[in-house]
PDB file of C-alpha atoms in Angstrom:
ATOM      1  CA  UNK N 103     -33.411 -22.670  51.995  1.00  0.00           C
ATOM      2  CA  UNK N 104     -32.886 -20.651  54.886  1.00  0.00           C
ATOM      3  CA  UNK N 105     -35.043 -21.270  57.611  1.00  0.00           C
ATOM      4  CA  UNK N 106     -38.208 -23.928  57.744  1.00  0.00           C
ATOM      5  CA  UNK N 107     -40.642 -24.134  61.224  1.00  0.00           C
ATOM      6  CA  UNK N 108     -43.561 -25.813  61.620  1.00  0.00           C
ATOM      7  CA  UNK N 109     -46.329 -24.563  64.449  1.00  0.00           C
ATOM      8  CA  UNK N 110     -45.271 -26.138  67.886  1.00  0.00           C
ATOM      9  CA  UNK N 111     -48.948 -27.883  67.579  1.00  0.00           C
ATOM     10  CA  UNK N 112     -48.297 -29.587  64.153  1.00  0.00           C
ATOM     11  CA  UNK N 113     -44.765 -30.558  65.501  1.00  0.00           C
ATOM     12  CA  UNK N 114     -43.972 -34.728  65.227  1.00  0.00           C
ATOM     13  CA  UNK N 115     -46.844 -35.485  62.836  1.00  0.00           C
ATOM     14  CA  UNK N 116     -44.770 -35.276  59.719  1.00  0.00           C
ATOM     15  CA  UNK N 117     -45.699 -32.005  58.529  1.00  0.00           C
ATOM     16  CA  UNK N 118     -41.646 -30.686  58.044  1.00  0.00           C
ATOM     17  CA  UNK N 119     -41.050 -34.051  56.148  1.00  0.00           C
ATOM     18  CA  UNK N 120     -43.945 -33.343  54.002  1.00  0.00           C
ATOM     19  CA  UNK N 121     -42.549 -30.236  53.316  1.00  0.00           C
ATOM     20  CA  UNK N 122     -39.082 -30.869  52.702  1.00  0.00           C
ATOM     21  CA  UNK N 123     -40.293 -33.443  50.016  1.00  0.00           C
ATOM     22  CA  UNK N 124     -42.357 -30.875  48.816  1.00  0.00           C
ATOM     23  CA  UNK N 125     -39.727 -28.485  48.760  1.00  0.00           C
ATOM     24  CA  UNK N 126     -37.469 -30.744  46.900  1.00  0.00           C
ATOM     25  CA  UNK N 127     -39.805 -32.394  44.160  1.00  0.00           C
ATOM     26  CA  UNK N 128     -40.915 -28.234  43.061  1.00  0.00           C
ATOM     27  CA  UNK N 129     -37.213 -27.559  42.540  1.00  0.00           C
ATOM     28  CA  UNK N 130     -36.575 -30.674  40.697  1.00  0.00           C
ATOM     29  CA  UNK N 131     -39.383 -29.813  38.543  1.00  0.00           C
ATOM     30  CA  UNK N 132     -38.472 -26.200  37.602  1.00  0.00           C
ATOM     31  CA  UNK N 133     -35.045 -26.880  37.391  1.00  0.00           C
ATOM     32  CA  UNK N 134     -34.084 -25.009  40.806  1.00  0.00           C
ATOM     33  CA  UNK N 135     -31.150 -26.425  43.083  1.00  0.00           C
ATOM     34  CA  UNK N 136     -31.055 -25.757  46.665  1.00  0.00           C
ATOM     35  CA  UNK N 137     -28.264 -24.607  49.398  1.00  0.00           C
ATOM     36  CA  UNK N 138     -29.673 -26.383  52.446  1.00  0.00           C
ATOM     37  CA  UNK N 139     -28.552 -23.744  54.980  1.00  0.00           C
ATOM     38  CA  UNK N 140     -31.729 -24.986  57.479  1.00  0.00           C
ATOM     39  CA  UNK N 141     -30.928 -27.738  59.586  1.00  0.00           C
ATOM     40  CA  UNK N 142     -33.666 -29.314  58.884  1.00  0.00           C
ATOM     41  CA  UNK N 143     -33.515 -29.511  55.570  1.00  0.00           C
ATOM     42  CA  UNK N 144     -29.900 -30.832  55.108  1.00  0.00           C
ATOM     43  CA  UNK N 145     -30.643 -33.680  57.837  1.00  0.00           C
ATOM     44  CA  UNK N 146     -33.455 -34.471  55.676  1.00  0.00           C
ATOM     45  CA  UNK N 147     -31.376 -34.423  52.174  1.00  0.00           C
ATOM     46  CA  UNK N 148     -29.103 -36.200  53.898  1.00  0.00           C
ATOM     47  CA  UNK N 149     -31.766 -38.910  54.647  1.00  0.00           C
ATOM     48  CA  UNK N 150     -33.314 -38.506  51.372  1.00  0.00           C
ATOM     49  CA  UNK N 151     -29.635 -39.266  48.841  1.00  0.00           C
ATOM     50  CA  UNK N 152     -32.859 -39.821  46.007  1.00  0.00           C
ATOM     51  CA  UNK N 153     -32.751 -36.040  45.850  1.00  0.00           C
ATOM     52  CA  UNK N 154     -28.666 -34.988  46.031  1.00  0.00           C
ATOM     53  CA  UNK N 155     -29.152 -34.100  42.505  1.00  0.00           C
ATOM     54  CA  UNK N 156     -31.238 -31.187  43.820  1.00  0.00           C
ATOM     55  CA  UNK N 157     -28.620 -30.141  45.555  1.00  0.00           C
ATOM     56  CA  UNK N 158     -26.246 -26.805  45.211  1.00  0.00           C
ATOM     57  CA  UNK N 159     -22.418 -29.023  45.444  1.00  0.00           C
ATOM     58  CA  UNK N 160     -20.722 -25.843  46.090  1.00  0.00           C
ATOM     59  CA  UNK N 161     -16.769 -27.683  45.412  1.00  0.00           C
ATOM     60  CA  UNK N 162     -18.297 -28.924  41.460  1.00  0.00           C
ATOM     61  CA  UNK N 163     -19.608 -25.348  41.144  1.00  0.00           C
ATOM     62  CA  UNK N 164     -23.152 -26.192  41.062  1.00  0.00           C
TER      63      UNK N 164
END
């Protein structure tokens, strides 16, 4: 995941939460891993530990 924004009028309410869990719960269902290279979304995976095993650990190869 490169790059996330949400519209400077939706900004605050939630919205980039909501979509970093939605983010997260489609590639747990399909299988997918992500490299969090937003900063967004790794300050959010690393406030959501529930979902490291989406996550690409590049030192255990995967």
């Amino acid at each position: 995941m490169s790059h996330t924004e949400v519209p400077r009028a939706a900004r605050g309410r939630g919205v980039g939460s909501q979509l970093a869990g939605a983010l997260f719960d489609h590639a747990r269902k399909h299988g997918d891993r992500i490299v969090p290279a937003c900063s967004f979304i790794a300050d959010w995976a690393r406030r959501h530990p529930e979902y490291k095993d989406v996550l690409v650990h590049p030192n255990k190869g995967n």
